[in-house]
Coordinates of C-alpha atoms and ligand atoms in Angstrom, one line a residue:
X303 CA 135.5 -105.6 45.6
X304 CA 132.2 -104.6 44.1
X305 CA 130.9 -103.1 40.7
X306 CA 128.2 -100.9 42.6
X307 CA 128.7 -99.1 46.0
X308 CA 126.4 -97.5 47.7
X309 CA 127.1 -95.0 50.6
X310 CA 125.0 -93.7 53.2
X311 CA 125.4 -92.8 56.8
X312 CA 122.4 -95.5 57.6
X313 CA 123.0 -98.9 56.4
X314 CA 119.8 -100.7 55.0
X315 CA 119.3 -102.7 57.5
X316 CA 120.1 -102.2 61.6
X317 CA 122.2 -104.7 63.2
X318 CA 120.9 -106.1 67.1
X319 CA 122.4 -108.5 69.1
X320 CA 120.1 -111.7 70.1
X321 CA 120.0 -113.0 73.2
X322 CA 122.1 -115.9 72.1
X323 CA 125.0 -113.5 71.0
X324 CA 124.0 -114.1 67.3
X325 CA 123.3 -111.1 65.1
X326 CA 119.7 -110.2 63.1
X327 CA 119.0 -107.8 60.5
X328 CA 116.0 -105.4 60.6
X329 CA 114.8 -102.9 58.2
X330 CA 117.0 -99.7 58.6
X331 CA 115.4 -96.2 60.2
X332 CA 114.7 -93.3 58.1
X333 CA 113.3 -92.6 54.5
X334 CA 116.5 -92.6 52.6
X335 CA 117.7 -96.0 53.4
X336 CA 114.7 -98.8 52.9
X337 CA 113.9 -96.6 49.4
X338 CA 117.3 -96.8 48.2
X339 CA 117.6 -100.7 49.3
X340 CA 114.0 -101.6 48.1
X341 CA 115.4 -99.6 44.4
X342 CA 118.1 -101.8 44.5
X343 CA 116.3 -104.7 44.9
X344 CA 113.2 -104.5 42.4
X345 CA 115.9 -103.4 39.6
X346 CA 117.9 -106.4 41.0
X347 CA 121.0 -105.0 41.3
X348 CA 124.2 -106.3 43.4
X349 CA 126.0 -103.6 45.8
X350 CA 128.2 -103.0 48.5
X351 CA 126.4 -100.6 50.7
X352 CA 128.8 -98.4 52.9
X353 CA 127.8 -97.2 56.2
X354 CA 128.4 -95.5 60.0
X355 CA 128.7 -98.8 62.4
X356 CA 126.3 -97.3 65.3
X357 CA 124.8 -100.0 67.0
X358 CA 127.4 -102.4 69.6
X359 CA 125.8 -105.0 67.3
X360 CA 127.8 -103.0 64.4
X361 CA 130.5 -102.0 66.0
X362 CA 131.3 -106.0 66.7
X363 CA 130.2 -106.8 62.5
X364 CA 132.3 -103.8 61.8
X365 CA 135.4 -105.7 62.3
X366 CA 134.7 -108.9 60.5
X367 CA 134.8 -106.9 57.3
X368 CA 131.5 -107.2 54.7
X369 CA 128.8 -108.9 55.8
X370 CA 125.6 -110.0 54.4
X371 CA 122.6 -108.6 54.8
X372 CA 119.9 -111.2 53.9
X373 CA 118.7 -108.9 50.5
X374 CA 119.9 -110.9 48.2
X375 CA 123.1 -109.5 46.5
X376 CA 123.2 -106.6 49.0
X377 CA 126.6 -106.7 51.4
X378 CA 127.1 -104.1 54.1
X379 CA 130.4 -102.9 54.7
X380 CA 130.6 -100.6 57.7
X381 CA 132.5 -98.0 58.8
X382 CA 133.9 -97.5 62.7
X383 CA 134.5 -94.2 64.4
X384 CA 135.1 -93.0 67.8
X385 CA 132.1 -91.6 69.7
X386 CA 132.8 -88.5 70.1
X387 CA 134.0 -88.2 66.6
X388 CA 130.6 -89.5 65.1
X389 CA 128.6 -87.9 67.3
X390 CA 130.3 -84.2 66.3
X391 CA 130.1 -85.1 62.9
X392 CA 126.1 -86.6 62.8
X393 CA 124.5 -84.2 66.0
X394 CA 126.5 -81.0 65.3
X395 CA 126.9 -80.3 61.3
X396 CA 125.1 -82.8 59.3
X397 CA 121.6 -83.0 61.8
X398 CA 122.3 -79.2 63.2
X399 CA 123.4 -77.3 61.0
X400 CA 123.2 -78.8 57.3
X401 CA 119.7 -80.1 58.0
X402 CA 118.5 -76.8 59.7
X403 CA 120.3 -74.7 57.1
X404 CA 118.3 -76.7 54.2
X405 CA 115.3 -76.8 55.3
X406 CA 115.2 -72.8 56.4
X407 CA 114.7 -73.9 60.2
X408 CA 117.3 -71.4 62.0
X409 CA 116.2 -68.7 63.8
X410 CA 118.1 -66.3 63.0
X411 CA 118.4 -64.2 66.2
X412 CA 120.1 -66.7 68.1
X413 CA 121.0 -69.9 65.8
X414 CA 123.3 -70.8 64.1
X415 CA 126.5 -69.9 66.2
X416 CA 130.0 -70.9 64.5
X417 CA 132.4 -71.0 67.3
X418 CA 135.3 -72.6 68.2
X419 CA 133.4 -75.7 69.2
X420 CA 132.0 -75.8 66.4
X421 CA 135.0 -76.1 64.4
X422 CA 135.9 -78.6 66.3
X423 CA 132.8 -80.4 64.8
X424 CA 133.7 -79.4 61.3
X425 CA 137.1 -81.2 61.5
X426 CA 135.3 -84.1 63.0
X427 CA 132.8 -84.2 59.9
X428 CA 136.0 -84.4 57.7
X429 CA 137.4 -87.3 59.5
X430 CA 134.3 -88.8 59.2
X431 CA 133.8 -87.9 55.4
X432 CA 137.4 -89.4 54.7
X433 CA 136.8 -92.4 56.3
X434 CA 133.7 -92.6 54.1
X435 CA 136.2 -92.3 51.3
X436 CA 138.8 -94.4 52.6
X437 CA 136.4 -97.7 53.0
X438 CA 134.4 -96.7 49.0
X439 CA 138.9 -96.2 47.5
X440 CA 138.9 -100.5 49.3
X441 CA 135.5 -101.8 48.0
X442 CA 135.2 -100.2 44.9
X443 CA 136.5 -102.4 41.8
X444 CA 138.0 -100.8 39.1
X445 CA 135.9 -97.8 37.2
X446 CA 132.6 -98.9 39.3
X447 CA 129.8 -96.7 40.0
X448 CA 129.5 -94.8 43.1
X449 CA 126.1 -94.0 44.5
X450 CA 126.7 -91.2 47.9
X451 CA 123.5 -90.2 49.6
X452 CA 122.8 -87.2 51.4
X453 CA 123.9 -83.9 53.6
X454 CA 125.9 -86.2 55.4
X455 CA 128.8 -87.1 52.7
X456 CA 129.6 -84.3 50.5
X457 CA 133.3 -84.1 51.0
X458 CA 133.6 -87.7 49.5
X459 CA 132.9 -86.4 46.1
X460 CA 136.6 -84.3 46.4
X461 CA 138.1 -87.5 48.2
X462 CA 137.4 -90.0 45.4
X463 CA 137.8 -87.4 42.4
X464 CA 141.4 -87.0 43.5
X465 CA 142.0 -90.9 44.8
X466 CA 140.5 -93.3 42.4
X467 CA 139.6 -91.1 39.1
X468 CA 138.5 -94.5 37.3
X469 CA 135.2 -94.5 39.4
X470 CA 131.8 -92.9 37.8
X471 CA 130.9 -91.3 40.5
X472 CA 127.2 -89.7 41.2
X473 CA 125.8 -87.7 44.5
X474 CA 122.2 -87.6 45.6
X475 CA 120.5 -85.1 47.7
X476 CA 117.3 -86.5 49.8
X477 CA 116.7 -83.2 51.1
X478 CA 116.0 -79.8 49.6
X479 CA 118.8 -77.0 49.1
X480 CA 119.4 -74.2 50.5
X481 CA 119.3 -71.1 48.6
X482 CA 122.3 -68.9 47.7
X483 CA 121.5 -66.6 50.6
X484 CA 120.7 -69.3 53.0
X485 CA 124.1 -70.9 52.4
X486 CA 126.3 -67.8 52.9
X487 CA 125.1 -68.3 56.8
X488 CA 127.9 -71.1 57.0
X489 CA 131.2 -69.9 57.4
X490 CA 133.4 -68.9 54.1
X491 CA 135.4 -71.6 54.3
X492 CA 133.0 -74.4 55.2
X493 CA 130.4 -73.1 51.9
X494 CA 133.0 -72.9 50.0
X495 CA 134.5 -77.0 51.0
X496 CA 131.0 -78.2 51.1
X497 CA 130.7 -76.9 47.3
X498 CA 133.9 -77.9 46.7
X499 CA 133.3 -81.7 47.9
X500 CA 130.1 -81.8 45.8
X501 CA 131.8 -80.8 42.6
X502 CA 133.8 -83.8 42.8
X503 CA 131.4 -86.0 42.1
X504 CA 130.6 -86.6 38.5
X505 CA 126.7 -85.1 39.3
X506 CA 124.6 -83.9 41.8
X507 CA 121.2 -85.2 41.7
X508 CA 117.7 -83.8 43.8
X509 CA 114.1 -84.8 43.4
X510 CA 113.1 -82.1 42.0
X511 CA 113.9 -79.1 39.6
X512 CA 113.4 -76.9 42.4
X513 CA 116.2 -78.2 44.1
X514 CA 118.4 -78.9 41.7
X515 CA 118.3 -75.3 40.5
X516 CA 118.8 -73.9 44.2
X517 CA 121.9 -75.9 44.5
X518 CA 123.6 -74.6 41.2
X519 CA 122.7 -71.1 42.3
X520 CA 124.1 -71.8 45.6
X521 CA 127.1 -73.6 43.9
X522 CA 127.6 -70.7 41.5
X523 CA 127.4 -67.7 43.7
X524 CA 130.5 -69.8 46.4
X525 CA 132.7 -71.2 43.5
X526 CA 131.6 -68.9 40.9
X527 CA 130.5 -72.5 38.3
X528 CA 128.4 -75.5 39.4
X529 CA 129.0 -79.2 38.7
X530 CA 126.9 -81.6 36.6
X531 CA 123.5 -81.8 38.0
X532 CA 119.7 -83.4 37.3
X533 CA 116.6 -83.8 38.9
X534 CA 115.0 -87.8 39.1
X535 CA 111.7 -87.6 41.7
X536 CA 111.5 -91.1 43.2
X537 CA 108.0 -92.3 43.2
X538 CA 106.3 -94.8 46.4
X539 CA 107.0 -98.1 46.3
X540 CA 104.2 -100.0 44.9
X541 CA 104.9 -103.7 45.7
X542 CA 105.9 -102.8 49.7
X543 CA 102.9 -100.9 50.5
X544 CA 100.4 -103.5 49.2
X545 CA 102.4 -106.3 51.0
X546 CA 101.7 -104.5 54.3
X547 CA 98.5 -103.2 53.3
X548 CA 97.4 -107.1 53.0
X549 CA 99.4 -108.4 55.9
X550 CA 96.8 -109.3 59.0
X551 CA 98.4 -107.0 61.0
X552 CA 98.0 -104.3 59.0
X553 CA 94.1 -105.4 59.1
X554 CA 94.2 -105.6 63.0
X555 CA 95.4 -101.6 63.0
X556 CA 92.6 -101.1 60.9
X557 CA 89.7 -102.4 62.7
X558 CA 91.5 -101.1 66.0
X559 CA 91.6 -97.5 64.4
X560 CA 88.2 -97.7 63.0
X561 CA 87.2 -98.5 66.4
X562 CA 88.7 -95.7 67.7
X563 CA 87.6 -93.1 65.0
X564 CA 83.5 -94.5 65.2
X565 CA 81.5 -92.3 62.2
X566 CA 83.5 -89.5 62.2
X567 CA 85.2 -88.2 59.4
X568 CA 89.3 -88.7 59.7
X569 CA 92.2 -86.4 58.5
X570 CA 95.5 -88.0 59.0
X571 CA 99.2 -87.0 59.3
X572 CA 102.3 -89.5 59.2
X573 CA 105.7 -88.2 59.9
X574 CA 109.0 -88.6 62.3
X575 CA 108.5 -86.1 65.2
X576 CA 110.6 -83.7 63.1
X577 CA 110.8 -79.9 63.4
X578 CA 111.0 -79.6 59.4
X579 CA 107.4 -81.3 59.4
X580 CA 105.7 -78.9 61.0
X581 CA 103.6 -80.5 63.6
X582 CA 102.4 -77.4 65.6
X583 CA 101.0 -75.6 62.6
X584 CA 99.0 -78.7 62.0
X585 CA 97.6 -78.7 64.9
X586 CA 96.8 -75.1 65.5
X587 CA 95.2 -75.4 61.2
X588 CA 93.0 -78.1 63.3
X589 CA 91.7 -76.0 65.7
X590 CA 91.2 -73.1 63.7
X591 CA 89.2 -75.4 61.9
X592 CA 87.1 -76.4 64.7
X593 CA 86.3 -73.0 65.3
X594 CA 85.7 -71.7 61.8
X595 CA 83.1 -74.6 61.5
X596 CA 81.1 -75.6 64.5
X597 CA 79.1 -78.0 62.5
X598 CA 82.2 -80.0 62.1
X599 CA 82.6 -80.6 66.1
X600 CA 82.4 -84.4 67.0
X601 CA 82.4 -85.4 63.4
X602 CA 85.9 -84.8 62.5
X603 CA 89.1 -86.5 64.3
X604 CA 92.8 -85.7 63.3
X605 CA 94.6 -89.1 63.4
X606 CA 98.6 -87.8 63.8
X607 CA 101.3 -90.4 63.5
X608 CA 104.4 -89.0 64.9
X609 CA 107.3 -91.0 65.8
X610 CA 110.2 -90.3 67.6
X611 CA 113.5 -88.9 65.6
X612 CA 116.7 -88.0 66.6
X613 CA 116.5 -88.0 70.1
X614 CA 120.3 -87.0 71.0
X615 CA 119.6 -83.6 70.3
X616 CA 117.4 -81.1 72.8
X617 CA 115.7 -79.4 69.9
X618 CA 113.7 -82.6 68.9
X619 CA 113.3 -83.8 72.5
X620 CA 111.4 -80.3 72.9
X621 CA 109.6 -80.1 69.7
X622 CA 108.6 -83.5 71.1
X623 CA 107.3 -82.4 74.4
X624 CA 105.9 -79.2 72.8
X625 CA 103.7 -81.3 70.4
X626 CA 102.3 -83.4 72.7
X627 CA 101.9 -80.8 75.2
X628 CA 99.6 -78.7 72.6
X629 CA 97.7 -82.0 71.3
X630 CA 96.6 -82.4 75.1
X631 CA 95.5 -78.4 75.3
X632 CA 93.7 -78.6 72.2
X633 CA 91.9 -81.8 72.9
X634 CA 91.2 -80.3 76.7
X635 CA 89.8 -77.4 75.1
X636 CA 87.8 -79.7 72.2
X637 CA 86.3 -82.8 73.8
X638 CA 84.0 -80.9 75.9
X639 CA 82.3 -79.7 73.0
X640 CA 82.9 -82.6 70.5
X641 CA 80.6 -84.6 72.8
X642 CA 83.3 -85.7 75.1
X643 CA 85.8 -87.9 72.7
X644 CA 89.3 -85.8 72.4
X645 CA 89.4 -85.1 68.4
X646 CA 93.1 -85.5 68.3
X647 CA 94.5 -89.0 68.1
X648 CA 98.2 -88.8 68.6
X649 CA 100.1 -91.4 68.0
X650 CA 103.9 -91.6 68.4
X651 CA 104.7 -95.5 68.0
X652 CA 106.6 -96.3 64.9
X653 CA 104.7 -99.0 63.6
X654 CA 104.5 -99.4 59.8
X655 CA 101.4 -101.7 59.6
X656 CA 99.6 -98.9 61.7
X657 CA 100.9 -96.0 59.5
X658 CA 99.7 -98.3 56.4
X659 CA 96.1 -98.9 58.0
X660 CA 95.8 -94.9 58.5
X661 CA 96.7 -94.1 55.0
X662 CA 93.9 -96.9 53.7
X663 CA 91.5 -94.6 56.0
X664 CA 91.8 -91.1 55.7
X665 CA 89.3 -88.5 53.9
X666 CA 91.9 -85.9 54.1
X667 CA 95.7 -86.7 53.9
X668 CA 97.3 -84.0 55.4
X669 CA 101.6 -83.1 54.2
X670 CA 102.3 -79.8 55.1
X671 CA 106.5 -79.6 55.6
X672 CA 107.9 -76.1 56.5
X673 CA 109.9 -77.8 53.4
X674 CA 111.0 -80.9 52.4
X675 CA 112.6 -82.5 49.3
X676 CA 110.4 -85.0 48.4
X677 CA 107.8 -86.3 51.4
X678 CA 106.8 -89.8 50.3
X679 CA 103.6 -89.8 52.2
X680 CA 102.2 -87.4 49.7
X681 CA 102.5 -90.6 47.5
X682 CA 102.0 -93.5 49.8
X683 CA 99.0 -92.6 51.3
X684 CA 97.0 -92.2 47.6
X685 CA 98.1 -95.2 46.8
X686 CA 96.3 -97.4 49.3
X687 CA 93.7 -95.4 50.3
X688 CA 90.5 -97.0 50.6
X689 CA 88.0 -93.8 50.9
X690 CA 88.9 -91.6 47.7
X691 CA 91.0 -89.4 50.1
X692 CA 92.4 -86.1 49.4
X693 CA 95.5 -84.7 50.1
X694 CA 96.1 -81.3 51.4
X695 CA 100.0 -80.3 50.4
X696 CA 102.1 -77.9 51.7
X697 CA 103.6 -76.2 48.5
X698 CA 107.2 -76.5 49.8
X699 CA 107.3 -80.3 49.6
X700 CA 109.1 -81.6 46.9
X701 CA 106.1 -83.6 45.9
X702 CA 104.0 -81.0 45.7
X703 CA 105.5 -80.1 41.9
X704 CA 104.0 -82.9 40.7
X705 CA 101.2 -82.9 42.4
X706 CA 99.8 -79.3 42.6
X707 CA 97.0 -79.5 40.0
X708 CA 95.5 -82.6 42.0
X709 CA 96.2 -81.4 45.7
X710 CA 95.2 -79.0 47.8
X711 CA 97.7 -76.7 48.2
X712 CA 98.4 -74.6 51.3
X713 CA 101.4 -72.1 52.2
X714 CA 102.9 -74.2 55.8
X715 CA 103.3 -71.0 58.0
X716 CA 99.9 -70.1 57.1
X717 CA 97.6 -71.5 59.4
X718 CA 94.7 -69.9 58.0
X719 CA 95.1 -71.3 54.9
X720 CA 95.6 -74.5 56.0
X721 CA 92.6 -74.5 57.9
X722 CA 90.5 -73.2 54.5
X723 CA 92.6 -76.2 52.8
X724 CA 90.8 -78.7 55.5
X725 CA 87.3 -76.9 55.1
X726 CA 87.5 -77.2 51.1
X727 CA 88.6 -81.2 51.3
X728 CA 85.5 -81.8 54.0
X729 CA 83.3 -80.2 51.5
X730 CA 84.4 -81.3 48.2
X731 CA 81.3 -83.3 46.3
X732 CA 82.0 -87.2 46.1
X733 CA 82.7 -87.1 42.7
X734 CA 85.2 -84.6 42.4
X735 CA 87.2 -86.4 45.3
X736 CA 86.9 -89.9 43.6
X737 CA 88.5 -88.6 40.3
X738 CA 91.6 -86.7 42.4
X739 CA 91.9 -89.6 44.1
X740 CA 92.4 -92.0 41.2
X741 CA 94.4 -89.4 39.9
X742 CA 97.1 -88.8 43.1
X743 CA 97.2 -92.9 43.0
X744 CA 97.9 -92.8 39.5
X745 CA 100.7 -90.2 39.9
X746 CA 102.4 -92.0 42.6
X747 CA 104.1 -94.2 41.2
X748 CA 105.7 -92.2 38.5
X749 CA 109.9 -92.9 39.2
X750 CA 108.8 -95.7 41.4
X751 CA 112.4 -96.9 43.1
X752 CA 113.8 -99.5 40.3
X753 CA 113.2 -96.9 37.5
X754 CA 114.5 -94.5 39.9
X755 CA 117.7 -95.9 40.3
X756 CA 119.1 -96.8 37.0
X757 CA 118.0 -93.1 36.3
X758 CA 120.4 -91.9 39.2
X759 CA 123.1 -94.1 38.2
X760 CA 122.7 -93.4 34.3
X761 CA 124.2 -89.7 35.8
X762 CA 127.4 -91.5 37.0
X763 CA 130.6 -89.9 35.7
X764 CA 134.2 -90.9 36.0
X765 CA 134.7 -87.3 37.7
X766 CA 133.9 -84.3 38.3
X767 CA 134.6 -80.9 37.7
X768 CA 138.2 -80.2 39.3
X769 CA 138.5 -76.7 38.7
X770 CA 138.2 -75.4 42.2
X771 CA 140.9 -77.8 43.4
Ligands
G6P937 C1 115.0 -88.5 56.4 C2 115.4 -87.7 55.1 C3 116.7 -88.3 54.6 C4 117.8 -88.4 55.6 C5 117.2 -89.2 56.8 C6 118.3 -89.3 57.9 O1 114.6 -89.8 56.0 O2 114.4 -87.8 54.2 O3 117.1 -87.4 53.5 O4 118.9 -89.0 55.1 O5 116.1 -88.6 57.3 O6 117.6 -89.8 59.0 P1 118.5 -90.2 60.3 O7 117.5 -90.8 61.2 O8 119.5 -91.2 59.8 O9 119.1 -88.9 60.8

């Protein structure tokens, strides 16, 4: 029984198999889970963390009960479903439709399509929320906190309202919202149980204001009320980044980058080869670029970190093949007149010392979401940087509200903008870029992860609002 759980569909660490048949811990995917277990840690907090057994490593550790997970005080309980059952419930709503729907990716001529099949899917996601619930009703002691993360658990927030109404329960949203108009594309039903599930919990918490106040419009125009909510933005984590930053390996992806990128000036990306991140539109900003300013050919290079996301679903495998297809055209078209050397560097290995040695690089950062709800590379990247970068921002990144008066903003669709945004950063005088450097560092780590959490979990409430039950 434990005092704290915290629930995510991603544990915080991924279980392997060794060769020997034993079992090793490694830092968990995604940006959710290593912020959340890294908050827990620095404020030095013991938890259970609840999560989707998805490896045969944990599917085995899923039936010896909770297991430890080498962060001190941090034990991993997981949760086992059938494959089919998971995979309805992860591929089809929570990564097709809730992700798409709150980060505005449908298209609305042909997606999203609520069929039969995809009811199916919808019952699955229930299953999968109630077993969710079912494991937090054994491991939680009496009137502990609940943390719940995500688009991928909202239902538990009705499950444990109604089960176990000694817990203080608390929700967090990673992501954006969708607006009210946005989430009257799900079916009636579905809007009005995702709502419904949310108000359970005793609040609803998003990084920023923006968010927050998206989701009580949303929540108001399906159930008429919304439930307690607040907005905490979770800052970079200091001590991680300069650990790898000073690792040697992160030193021998620096001198192997520097080698790569000679003289030239660099602009650099870092993201998971994700539709929301708006990849193409960075690349086409690139070349606009490189046509707007022909001085600028063979002394610029665009350093873009990609790596691979989600691969079980066809839309990412072809926004995959689509982005590297149009990084090869453009540099086809480019290194011929950039004195032979291809000015886009793409890079899709995941590979954290890398990512770290490309932030410490850049002139120009470049973050430019179709939307997101926070983006932490907006704040990473200052952080280390060793060349008073700038940062170019898409205005519909979370980050972006607390960094707009030091950024260079740019609307994401707008490629000619974005290209300007690139032009203005290349051409900004040395001292202006040193003082909105120092300042985009010093910004960073405002709600850096410890402070972060005990402001999330001051929010906890024994329950939420049970009206619409
Ligand atoms: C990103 C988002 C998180 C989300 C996670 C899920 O990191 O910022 O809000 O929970 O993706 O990623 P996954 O790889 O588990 O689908």
């Amino acid at each position: 029984m434990s005092d704290l759980v915290v629930a995510a569909n991603r544990g915080p660490f991924s279980l392997a198999e060794r060769e020997d048949g034993s079992i090793e811990a490694r830092p968990g995917g995604g940006g959710l889970a290593p912020s959340v277990a890294a908050a827990l840690s620095a404020a030095g907090r013991e938890a259970l963390w609840v999560a989707t057994a998805m490896t045969p490593a944990e599917h085995r550790a899923a039936k010896e009960g909770t297991l430890e997970t080498g962060q001190a005080g941090l034990s991993l309980r997981l949760v086992e479903l059938d494959a089919g059952t998971y995979a309805s419930a992860y591929d089809v709503i929570a990564n097709s439709t809730l992700w798409f729907l709150f980060h505005g990716l449908f298209d609305a001529a042909r997606r999203p399509v609520f069929d039969q099949a995809w009811r199916q899917a919808w019952e699955a996601f229930r299953e999968y929320n109630a077993a969710f619930g079912d494991r937090i009703c054994e491991e939680a002691s009496t009137a502990a906190t609940v943390l719940v993360n995500d688009y991928h658990l909202p239902l538990v927030g009705r499950i444990l309202a109604e089960r176990r109404p000694d817990l203080s329960t608390v929700h967090f949203t990673h992501t954006p919202f969708a607006s009210a108009d946005e989430l009257a594309m799900l079916p009636r039903h579905v809007r009005r149980e995702l709502i419904d599930g949310l108000s359970g919990f005793g609040a609803c918490g998003f990084h920023t204001p923006r968010w927050q106040h998206r989701f009580e419009e949303a929540a108001a125009a399906v159930a008429g009320h919304a439930p307690e909510t607040f907005a905490a933005p979770l800052g970079a984590d200091r001590a991680r980044l300069d650990e790898v930053a000073a690792s040697p390996a992160c030193a021998e992806r620096l001198a192997e980058l520097e080698e790569r990128v000679g003289d030239r000036t660099v602009i650099v990306r870092s993201d998971r080869m994700e539709l929301s991140k708006n990849l193409l539109r960075g690349f086409l900003a690139f070349d606009a670029l490189l046509e707007e300013r022909p001085e600028l050919r063979g002394r610029v290079c665009f350093v873009a970190r990609a790596y691979a996301s989600r691969e079980g679903l066809a839309e990412y495998l072809a926004y995959r093949s689509e982005t590297e297809h149009l990084a090869a055209l453009l540099n086809e078209k480019w290194a011929p007149r950039c004195g032979g050397e291809p000015p886009i560097l793409l890079d899709v290995d995941d590979d954290f010392p890398s990512t770290v040695a490309a932030f410490r690089r850049y002139d120009v950062l470049l973050v430019n979401p179709v939307r997101d709800g926070m983006n932490l590379v907006a704040k990473e990247g200052p952080l280390v940087n060793e060349h008073d970068g700038l940062l170019v921002c898409s205005e519909q990144a979370g980050a972006y509200d607390e960094l707009s008066d030091v950024a260079l903003g740019v609307q994401p669709f707008d490629v000619t903008d974005t290209a300007a945004a690139l032009a203005r950063a290349l051409d900004m005088p040395a001292e202006e870029r040193r003082r909105r450097s120092a300042e985009l560092a010093r910004r960073a780590t405002r709600g850096a992860p410890a402070s972060w959490l005990a402001e999330v979990l001051s929010h906890a409430r024994p329950q939420g609002d049970l009206a619409g039950s």
